[in-house]
Tab-separated table of C-alpha atoms in Angstrom:
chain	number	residue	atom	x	y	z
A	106	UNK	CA	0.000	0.000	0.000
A	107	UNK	CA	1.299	3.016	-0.949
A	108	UNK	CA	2.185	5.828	1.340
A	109	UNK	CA	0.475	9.158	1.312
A	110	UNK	CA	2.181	12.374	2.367
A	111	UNK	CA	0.426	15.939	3.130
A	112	UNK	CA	2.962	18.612	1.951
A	113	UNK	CA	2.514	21.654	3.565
A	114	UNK	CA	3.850	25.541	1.991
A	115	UNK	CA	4.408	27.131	5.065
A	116	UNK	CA	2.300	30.652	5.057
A	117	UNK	CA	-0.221	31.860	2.651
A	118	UNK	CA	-2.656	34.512	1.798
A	119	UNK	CA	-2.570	37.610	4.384
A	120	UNK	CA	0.551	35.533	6.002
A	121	UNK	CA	3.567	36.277	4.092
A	122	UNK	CA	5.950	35.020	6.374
A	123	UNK	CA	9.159	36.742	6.661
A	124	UNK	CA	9.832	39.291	4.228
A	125	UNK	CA	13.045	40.096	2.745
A	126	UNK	CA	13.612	42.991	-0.263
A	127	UNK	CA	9.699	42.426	-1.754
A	128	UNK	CA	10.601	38.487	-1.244
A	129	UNK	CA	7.722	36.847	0.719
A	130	UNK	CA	8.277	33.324	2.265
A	131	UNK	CA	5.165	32.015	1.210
A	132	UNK	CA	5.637	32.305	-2.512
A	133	UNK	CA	9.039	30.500	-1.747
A	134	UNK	CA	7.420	27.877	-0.107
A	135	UNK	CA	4.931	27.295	-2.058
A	136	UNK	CA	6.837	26.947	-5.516
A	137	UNK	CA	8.944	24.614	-3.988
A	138	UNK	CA	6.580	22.491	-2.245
A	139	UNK	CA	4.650	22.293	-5.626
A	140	UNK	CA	7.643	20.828	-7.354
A	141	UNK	CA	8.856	18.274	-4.541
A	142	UNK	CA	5.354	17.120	-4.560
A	143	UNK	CA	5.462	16.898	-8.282
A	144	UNK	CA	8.772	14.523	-7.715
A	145	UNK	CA	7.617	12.090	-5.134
A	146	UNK	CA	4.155	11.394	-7.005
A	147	UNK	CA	6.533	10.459	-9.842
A	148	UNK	CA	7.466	7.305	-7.578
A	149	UNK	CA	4.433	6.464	-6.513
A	150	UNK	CA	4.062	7.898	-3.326
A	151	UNK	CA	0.448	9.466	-2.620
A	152	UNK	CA	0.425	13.403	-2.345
A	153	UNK	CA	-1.712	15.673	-0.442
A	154	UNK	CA	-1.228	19.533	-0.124
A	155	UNK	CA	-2.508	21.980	2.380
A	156	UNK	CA	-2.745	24.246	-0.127
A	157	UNK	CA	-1.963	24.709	-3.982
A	158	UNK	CA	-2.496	28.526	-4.130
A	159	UNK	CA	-1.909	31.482	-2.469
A	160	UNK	CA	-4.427	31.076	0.155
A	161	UNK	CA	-4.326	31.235	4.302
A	162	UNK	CA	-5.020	28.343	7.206
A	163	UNK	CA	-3.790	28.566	10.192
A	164	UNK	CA	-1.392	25.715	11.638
A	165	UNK	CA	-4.020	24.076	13.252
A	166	UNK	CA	-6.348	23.584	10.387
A	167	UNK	CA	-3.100	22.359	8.637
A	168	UNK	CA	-2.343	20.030	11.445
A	169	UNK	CA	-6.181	18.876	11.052
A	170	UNK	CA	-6.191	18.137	7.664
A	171	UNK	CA	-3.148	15.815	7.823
A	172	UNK	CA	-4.825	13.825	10.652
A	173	UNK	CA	-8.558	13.823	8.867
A	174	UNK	CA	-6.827	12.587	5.792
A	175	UNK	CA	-4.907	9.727	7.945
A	176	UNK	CA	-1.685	10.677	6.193
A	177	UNK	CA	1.180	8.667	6.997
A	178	UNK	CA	4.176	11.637	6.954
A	179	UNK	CA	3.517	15.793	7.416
A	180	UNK	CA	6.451	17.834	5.880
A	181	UNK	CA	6.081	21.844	6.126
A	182	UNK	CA	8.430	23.758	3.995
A	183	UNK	CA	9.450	26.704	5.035
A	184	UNK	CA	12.230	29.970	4.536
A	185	UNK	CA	14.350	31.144	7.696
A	186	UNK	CA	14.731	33.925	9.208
A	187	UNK	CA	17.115	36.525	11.405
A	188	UNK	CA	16.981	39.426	12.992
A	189	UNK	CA	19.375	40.946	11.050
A	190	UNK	CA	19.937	40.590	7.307
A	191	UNK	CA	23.149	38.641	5.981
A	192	UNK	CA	23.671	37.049	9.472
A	193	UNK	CA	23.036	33.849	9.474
A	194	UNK	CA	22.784	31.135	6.578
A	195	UNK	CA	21.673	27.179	6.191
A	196	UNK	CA	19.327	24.890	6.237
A	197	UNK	CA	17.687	23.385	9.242
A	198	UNK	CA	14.761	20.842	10.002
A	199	UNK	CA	12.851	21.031	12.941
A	200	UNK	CA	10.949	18.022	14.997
A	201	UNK	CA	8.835	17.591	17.821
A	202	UNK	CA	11.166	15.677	19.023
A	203	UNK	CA	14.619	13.515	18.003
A	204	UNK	CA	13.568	10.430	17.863
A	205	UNK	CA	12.264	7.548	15.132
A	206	UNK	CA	12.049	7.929	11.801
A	207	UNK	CA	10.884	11.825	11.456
A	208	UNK	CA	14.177	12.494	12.794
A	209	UNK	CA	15.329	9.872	9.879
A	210	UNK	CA	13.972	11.771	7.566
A	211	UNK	CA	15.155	15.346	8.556
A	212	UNK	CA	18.513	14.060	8.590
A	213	UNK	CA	18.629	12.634	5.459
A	214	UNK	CA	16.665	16.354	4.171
A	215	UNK	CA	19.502	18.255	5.290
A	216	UNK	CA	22.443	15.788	4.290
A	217	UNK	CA	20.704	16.094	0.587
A	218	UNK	CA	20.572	20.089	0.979
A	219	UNK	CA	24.258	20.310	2.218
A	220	UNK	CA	25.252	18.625	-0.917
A	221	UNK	CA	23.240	21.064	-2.846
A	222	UNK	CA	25.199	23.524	-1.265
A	223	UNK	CA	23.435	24.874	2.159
A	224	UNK	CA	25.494	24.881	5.223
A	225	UNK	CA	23.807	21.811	7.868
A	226	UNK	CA	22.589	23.465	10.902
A	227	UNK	CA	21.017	20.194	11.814
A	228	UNK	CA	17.914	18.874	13.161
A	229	UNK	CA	16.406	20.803	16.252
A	230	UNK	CA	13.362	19.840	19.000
A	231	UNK	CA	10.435	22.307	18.642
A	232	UNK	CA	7.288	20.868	20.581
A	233	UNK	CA	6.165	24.217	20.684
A	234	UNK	CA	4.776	24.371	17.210
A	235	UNK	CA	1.413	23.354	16.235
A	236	UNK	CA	2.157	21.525	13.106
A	237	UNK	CA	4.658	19.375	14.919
A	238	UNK	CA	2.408	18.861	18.141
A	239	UNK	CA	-1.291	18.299	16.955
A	240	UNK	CA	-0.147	16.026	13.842
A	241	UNK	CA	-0.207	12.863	14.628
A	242	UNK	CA	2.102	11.312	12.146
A	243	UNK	CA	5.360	11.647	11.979
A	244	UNK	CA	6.163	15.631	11.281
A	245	UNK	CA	9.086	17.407	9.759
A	246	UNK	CA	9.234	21.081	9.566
A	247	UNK	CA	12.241	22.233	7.282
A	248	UNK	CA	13.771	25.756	6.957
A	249	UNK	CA	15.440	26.118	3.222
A	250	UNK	CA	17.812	28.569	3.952
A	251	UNK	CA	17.081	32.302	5.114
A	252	UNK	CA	15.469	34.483	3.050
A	253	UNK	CA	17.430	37.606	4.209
A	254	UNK	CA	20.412	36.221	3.720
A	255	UNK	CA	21.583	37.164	0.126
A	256	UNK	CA	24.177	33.839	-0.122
A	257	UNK	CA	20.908	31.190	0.685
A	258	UNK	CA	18.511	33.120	-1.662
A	259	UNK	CA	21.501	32.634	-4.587
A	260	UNK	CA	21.786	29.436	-4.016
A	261	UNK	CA	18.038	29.028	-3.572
A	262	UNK	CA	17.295	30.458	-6.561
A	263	UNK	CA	20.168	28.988	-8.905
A	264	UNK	CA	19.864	25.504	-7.446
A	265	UNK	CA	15.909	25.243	-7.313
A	266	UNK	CA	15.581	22.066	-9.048
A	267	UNK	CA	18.176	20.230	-7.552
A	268	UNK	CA	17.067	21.633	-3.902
A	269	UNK	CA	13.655	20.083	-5.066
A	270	UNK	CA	15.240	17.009	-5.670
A	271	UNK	CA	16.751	16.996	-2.405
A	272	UNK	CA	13.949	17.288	-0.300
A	273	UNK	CA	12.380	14.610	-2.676
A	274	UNK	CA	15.783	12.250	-2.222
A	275	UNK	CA	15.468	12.784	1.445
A	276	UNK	CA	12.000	11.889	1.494
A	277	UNK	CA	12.139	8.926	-0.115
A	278	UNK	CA	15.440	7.393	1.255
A	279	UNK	CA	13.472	7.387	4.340
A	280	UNK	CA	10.736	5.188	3.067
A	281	UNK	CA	12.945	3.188	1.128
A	282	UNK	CA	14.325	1.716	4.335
A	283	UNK	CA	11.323	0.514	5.693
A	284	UNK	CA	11.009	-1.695	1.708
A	285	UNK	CA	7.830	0.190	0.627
A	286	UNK	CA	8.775	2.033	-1.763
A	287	UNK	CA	10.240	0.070	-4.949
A	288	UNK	CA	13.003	1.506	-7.180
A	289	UNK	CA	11.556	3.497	-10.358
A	290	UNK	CA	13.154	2.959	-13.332
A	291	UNK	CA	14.819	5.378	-15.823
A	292	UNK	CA	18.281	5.984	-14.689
A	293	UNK	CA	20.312	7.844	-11.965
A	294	UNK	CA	23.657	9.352	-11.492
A	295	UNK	CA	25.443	11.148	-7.894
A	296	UNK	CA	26.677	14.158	-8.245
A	297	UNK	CA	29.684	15.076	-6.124
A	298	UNK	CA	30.359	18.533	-6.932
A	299	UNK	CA	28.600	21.359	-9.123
A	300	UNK	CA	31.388	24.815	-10.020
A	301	UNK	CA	30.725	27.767	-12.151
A	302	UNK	CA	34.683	27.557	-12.308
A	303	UNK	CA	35.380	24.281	-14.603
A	304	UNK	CA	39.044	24.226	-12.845
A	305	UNK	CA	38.032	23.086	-9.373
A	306	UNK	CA	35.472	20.838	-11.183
A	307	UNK	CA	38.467	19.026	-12.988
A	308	UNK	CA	40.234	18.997	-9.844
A	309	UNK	CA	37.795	16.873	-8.041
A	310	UNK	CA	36.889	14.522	-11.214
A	311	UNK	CA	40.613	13.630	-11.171
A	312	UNK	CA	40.776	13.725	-7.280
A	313	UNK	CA	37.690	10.790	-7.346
A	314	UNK	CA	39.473	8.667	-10.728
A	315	UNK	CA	42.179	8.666	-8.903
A	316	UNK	CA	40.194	6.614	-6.071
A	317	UNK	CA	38.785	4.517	-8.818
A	318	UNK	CA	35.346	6.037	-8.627
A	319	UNK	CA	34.323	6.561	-12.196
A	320	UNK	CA	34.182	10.253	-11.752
A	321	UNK	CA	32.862	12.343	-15.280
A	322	UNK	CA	32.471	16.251	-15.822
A	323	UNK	CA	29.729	17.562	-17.764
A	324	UNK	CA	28.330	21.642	-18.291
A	325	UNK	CA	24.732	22.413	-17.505
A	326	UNK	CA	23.289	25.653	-17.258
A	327	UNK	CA	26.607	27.304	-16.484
A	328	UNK	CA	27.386	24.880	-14.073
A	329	UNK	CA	30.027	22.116	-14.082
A	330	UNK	CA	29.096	19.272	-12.266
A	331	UNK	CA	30.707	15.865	-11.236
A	332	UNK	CA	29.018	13.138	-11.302
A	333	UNK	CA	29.657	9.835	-10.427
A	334	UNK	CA	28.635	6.387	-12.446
A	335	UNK	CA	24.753	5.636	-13.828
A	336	UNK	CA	22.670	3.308	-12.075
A	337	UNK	CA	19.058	1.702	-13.187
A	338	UNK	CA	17.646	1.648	-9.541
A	339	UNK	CA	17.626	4.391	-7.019
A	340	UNK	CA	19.230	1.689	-4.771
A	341	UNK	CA	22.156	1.203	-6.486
A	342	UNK	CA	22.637	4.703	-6.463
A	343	UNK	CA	22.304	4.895	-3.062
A	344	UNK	CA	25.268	2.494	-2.427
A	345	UNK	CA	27.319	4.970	-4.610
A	346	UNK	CA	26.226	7.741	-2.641
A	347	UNK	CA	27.134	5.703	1.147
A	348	UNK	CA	30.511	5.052	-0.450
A	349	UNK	CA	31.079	8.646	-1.246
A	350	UNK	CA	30.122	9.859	2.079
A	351	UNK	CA	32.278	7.505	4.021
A	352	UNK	CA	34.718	8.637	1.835
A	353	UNK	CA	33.929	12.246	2.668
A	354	UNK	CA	32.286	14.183	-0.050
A	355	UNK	CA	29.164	15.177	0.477
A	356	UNK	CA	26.737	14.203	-2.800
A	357	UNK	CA	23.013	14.187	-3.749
A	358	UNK	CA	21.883	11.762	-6.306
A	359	UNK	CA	20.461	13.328	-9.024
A	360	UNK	CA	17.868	11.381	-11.252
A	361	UNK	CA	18.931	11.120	-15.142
């Protein structure tokens, strides 16, 4: 049986969220949520949304639609925020509390962002929020970088579909452990790098041949990224990706 997950855009309507420059959180949010949704119905996995359009609830009705619709996972997406502009930067996810497999999940969110390019700032306990506290599913709130921070909205903006896939990877790694969700096909590749200067990405292609992993460059969009091998099944990429990590990059697999 498949599973079904209620994706939430954090904000809406007359609640912007935080503001930066004209930017508004909830349009953010919402664009993204709309295209990580788009990626996880692609493998099968049963999507709900708390909303599709620029429209308000408040957390509670959120929180009550995920439980009415007996969703199995509730992930809110979010932008950060700080007092002061250009002060802080990074991703975090944010539980009720750190334990089972939400916290599974968040981890594997934020390993998947950090390879996009976000600095980690790790999971955090907040039982103080509604959407974490009257769900009753397994919650995950996650913050995709700050919006007034001018080095996260770059990289928010130039990496939006592979921050998409991200979320989506981390998503369904997560399942994938518990054997639900089956491999799609088509084929997939892990990327270990992405440059706008081709020099430091030949530097790591011939850093990873020279570990036998077979390491290729290619240009996209301005962008030169490394990527490693091309694998049938999602799982097979995901042994790639383990053997990269315990060999210290940090990678996202990317489907092809």
């Amino acid at each position: 049986m498949p599973y079904t997950i209620m994706l939430d855009a954090g904000h809406g309507g007359r609640d912007p969220g935080a503001v930066y420059n004209g930017r508004q959180e909830k349009d953010d949010s919402l664009a993204l949520t709309l295209a990580v949704g788009e990626l996880i119905q692609e493998r099968g996995i049963d999507v709900l949304y708390t909303r599709t359009t620029d429209v308000y609830e408040s957390p509670y009705q959120k929180a009550m639609e995920a439980n009415a619709a007996d969703a199995d996972f509730f992930i809110s997406i979010h932008r950060n925020s700080s007092p002061e502009a250009n002060t802080y930067s990074g991703v975090e996810s944010l539980v009720y509390n750190r334990s089972g497999i939400k916290l599974e999940m968040a981890e594997n969110i934020n390993d998947q962002l950090e390879a996009v390019g976000f600095v980690n700032l790790g999971v955090k306990e907040r039982p103080g929020l509604v959407v974490l506290r009257r769900t009753r599913m397994p919650a995950v709130l996650v913050e995709v970088g700050f919006i007034n921070s001018d080095t996260d909205n770059m990289l928010f903006d130039n990496n939006f579909d592979d921050i998409a896939l991200g979320i989506a990877e981390g998503i369904l790694d997560t399942l994938q452990m518990t054997g639900e969700v089956p491999a799609s096909p088509g084929s997939y590749t892990v990327q270990a790098g992405a440059f706008r200067n081709g020099t430091y990405a030949d530097r790591l292609q011939q850093e990873l041949l020279d570990q036998d992993f077979p390491a290729v460059t290619s240009q996209d969009n301005g962008l030169y990224r490394v990527t490693v091998g091309t694998y049938p099944t999602l799982d097979e990429a995901a042994a790639m990706e383990r053997r990269l990590k315990r060999a210290g990059y940090q990678t996202v697999v990317v489907s092809g």
